[in-house]
């Protein structure tokens, strides 16, 4: 086998972000120059305009513009637009797309905000510039077309059955990928599909797939806009229940509450910008966790939002009530967080797993170690880990699975030890 190729970076943008860098973009700026942009979970977009990419000293001396108008992590960034009016576009978990005018070469002015484009019902996941238009995708399962010259919203593209994660303009020899009136692009989504779109900019597009369902959905855009989907048309992403209610987490970021006693849907909880993936409840509260990295606490009697719990760096995968007033959350970021539901404060952040957290056990005890409160966590790293909830420390790791561990439960006492079962 061939040896791996090694290469050193031409230059490094030191400490560009205070958190994870989630996306980058580059585009020609004329005269051998380029614009470079990046964005991250620190809610900041950074722009290095008019760089000569082969001059490391000049790049190192360049101070980027920091754009902080977003209210949540920035998940998509793109550069483009007409040659004489280039723009920087950024999309965020706050559901907004911001379009900034890039200043001319030699200007010390910061990029100015031209438009705030609103219409997506979930986190904006990807953006591409196509001539004088912009196309965006979102966790709300749609793509949208926008006019960069006016900021007006164009077509809404329906076809995916899951969050749309990626967009790319078709680049192929002999094929014009885009011009002033047309663009071809592909999109990929959580529904495991890749769709090819031929978009007539400014009109309702058509989707080309191996089946007829996606194309029929795209052809029906105008009808859908006039008659929005009913609640039962929205994909349910998780279900939980307690002694009085059933909770349906939805892909549109909402949670529907069904009340047993009244035999009716009692309310819809709205607050997330991504698909709700986990729900649990206590005596006076309900917690919901979503792909927007948030855990939201709700008052079980008034259904008011009481706390927004922010600590995770990726989507929430599981929630469980702890002893007393504690709540446990697990995430794709491989971290377990213990929260105080009354104050919203973080009690512990427990690290050790090397894969996403999939499930928690009920609370138990270890008499041999005199640990009064333990919890087990199951992970995609093929392990189960045991934690001391009082100290926030790992006690031991259990191995033996050859694939992701999806569930774990305490199985009762054997002598003085707790037994568990896992799948």
XYZ file of C-alpha atoms in Angstrom, residues 50-308:
259
model
C -8.663 40.303 -0.671
C -5.897 37.909 0.379
C -2.952 36.900 -1.770
C -2.960 33.247 -0.841
C 0.654 32.624 -1.839
C 1.963 35.328 0.518
C 2.001 33.817 4.000
C 3.451 36.920 5.664
C 0.676 39.119 4.308
C -1.954 36.624 5.396
C -0.480 36.411 8.898
C -0.574 40.202 9.183
C -4.207 40.423 8.059
C -6.778 41.015 10.813
C -10.125 39.445 9.947
C -13.476 41.144 10.290
C -15.557 39.538 13.060
C -19.311 39.597 12.401
C -21.381 38.823 15.499
C -24.965 39.451 14.381
C -26.114 35.837 14.703
C -27.821 34.736 17.908
C -26.701 31.098 17.781
C -23.907 28.961 16.306
C -23.152 29.636 12.636
C -23.489 26.438 10.620
C -23.058 27.561 7.004
C -21.083 30.194 5.127
C -20.732 31.032 1.434
C -19.018 33.652 -0.731
C -20.091 34.764 -4.172
C -22.452 37.005 -6.043
C -21.809 39.293 -9.022
C -18.141 40.213 -9.581
C -18.767 43.895 -8.860
C -20.896 43.261 -5.759
C -19.589 40.187 -3.967
C -21.256 39.077 -0.774
C -20.719 36.900 2.258
C -23.742 34.841 3.326
C -24.027 32.984 6.629
C -26.668 30.622 8.009
C -27.234 29.739 11.633
C -29.072 27.668 14.198
C -31.060 30.861 14.808
C -32.739 29.983 11.440
C -31.660 33.241 9.802
C -29.429 33.821 6.764
C -27.443 37.073 6.860
C -26.030 38.589 3.678
C -23.112 41.042 3.981
C -21.584 43.271 1.292
C -17.820 42.702 1.039
C -15.936 46.038 0.996
C -13.666 46.913 -1.925
C -9.941 46.312 -1.925
C -8.064 48.770 0.269
C -11.171 49.723 2.229
C -11.004 49.639 6.019
C -14.788 49.506 6.361
C -16.353 46.411 7.851
C -18.733 44.319 5.748
C -22.197 45.862 5.895
C -25.353 43.825 6.493
C -27.547 43.967 3.394
C -30.286 41.448 4.144
C -31.577 39.177 6.861
C -33.362 36.321 5.110
C -35.956 34.538 7.212
C -38.163 31.634 6.217
C -36.540 28.414 7.362
C -38.135 26.643 10.333
C -34.915 24.899 11.400
C -31.153 25.302 11.531
C -29.667 26.454 8.220
C -27.228 23.692 7.269
C -25.730 24.744 3.933
C -25.600 27.693 1.517
C -24.416 28.028 -2.085
C -24.226 31.139 -4.258
C -25.351 30.785 -7.866
C -24.967 33.976 -9.905
C -27.295 36.552 -8.416
C -29.164 33.938 -6.392
C -28.539 32.007 -3.202
C -29.801 28.514 -2.333
C -30.028 27.325 1.276
C -30.879 24.052 2.994
C -32.192 23.407 6.473
C -33.092 20.865 9.118
C -36.721 21.753 8.267
C -36.317 19.361 5.255
C -36.506 22.125 2.640
C -34.302 24.095 0.268
C -35.009 27.756 -0.483
C -33.972 30.063 -3.299
C -33.247 33.745 -2.597
C -32.520 36.762 -4.818
C -29.189 38.317 -3.770
C -29.951 41.617 -5.468
C -33.233 42.270 -3.639
C -33.254 39.862 -0.696
C -36.579 38.475 -1.902
C -37.529 34.848 -1.251
C -38.066 32.690 -4.318
C -39.033 29.047 -4.539
C -39.286 26.573 -1.687
C -38.045 23.111 -2.710
C -39.755 20.107 -1.143
C -38.622 16.529 -1.687
C -36.576 15.315 1.271
C -38.160 13.462 4.200
C -35.388 14.386 6.652
C -33.120 17.267 7.592
C -31.166 18.471 4.530
C -27.484 18.508 5.474
C -25.498 19.443 2.362
C -25.696 21.268 -0.969
C -23.307 21.403 -3.916
C -23.510 22.981 -7.361
C -23.053 20.475 -10.177
C -19.670 20.866 -11.840
C -19.279 18.669 -14.929
C -17.390 18.975 -18.196
C -19.682 20.096 -20.967
C -22.447 21.089 -18.580
C -23.209 24.674 -17.640
C -23.764 24.375 -13.917
C -25.276 27.813 -13.472
C -25.987 31.062 -15.263
C -28.268 34.030 -14.658
C -31.450 31.931 -14.921
C -30.535 28.327 -14.164
C -28.575 26.185 -11.729
C -28.145 22.444 -11.204
C -27.279 21.220 -7.723
C -27.440 18.164 -5.488
C -28.663 17.876 -1.896
C -28.181 15.177 0.738
C -30.368 14.560 3.776
C -31.040 12.460 6.861
C -33.517 10.395 4.824
C -30.432 8.792 3.176
C -31.288 10.272 -0.223
C -29.383 12.499 -2.637
C -31.569 14.591 -4.939
C -30.562 16.307 -8.180
C -32.317 19.607 -8.784
C -32.612 21.566 -12.045
C -33.636 24.983 -10.818
C -35.087 27.661 -13.035
C -34.234 30.602 -10.791
C -37.323 32.558 -9.919
C -39.793 29.772 -10.685
C -40.893 26.543 -9.058
C -38.188 23.895 -9.676
C -38.403 20.211 -10.374
C -36.499 17.468 -8.570
C -35.039 14.513 -10.481
C -34.772 11.287 -8.504
C -34.962 7.575 -9.100
C -38.523 7.589 -7.765
C -41.573 9.692 -8.429
C -42.315 10.720 -4.832
C -39.739 13.475 -4.495
C -40.542 14.925 -7.922
C -44.245 14.919 -7.128
C -43.532 16.697 -3.856
C -41.441 19.365 -5.585
C -44.084 19.862 -8.276
C -46.639 20.502 -5.547
C -44.777 23.383 -3.892
C -47.386 26.007 -4.732
C -50.189 23.848 -3.371
C -48.244 23.151 -0.155
C -47.623 26.850 0.407
C -51.344 27.583 0.109
C -52.323 24.653 2.347
C -49.618 24.048 5.014
C -49.142 20.483 6.255
C -51.350 19.307 9.105
C -49.721 18.344 12.418
C -50.082 14.656 11.572
C -48.060 15.186 8.386
C -44.952 16.165 10.396
C -42.373 13.436 10.982
C -42.343 12.222 14.612
C -38.728 11.773 15.711
C -39.211 10.466 19.278
C -41.940 9.489 21.764
C -41.972 9.493 25.567
C -44.687 9.043 28.182
C -45.410 9.327 31.892
C -48.434 8.709 34.119
C -50.499 11.538 32.600
C -49.219 12.355 29.107
C -47.604 11.154 25.909
C -45.029 13.435 24.276
C -44.336 13.381 20.540
C -41.056 15.027 19.501
C -41.207 16.286 15.938
C -38.739 16.952 13.161
C -39.908 20.569 12.923
C -38.602 21.322 16.434
C -41.957 21.134 18.215
C -43.301 18.720 20.827
C -46.970 17.738 20.892
C -48.447 16.803 24.293
C -51.353 14.333 24.502
C -53.267 14.207 27.801
C -54.702 10.832 28.895
C -57.394 12.214 31.196
C -58.823 14.627 28.637
C -58.234 12.245 25.719
C -56.958 15.157 23.634
C -53.831 16.903 22.447
C -53.230 19.462 25.175
C -50.537 21.756 23.779
C -47.603 22.117 21.384
C -44.242 23.143 22.853
C -42.296 25.449 20.541
C -38.708 26.513 21.167
C -36.255 24.305 19.306
C -34.769 25.086 15.884
C -33.919 21.445 15.125
C -35.557 18.036 15.274
C -36.537 16.981 18.818
C -34.667 13.726 19.544
C -35.148 13.126 23.299
C -37.826 13.784 25.934
C -38.157 12.969 29.631
C -40.239 14.291 32.517
C -40.256 14.803 36.267
C -42.966 15.636 38.778
C -43.191 19.305 37.781
C -41.164 19.584 34.570
C -40.648 18.202 31.080
C -37.305 18.301 29.262
C -36.828 18.218 25.485
C -33.518 17.846 23.650
C -32.935 18.488 19.962
C -30.483 18.645 17.082
C -30.026 22.354 17.831
C -27.711 21.318 20.752
C -30.257 22.616 23.294
C -32.117 21.099 26.207
C -35.244 23.080 27.089
C -37.081 22.721 30.413
C -40.860 23.311 30.521
C -43.210 23.842 33.459
C -45.483 20.807 33.399
C -48.535 22.725 34.647
C -48.350 25.978 32.656
C -46.161 24.696 29.769
C -44.032 27.825 30.033
C -40.361 27.522 29.124
C -38.326 27.747 32.341
C -34.686 27.167 31.303
C -32.539 26.751 28.192
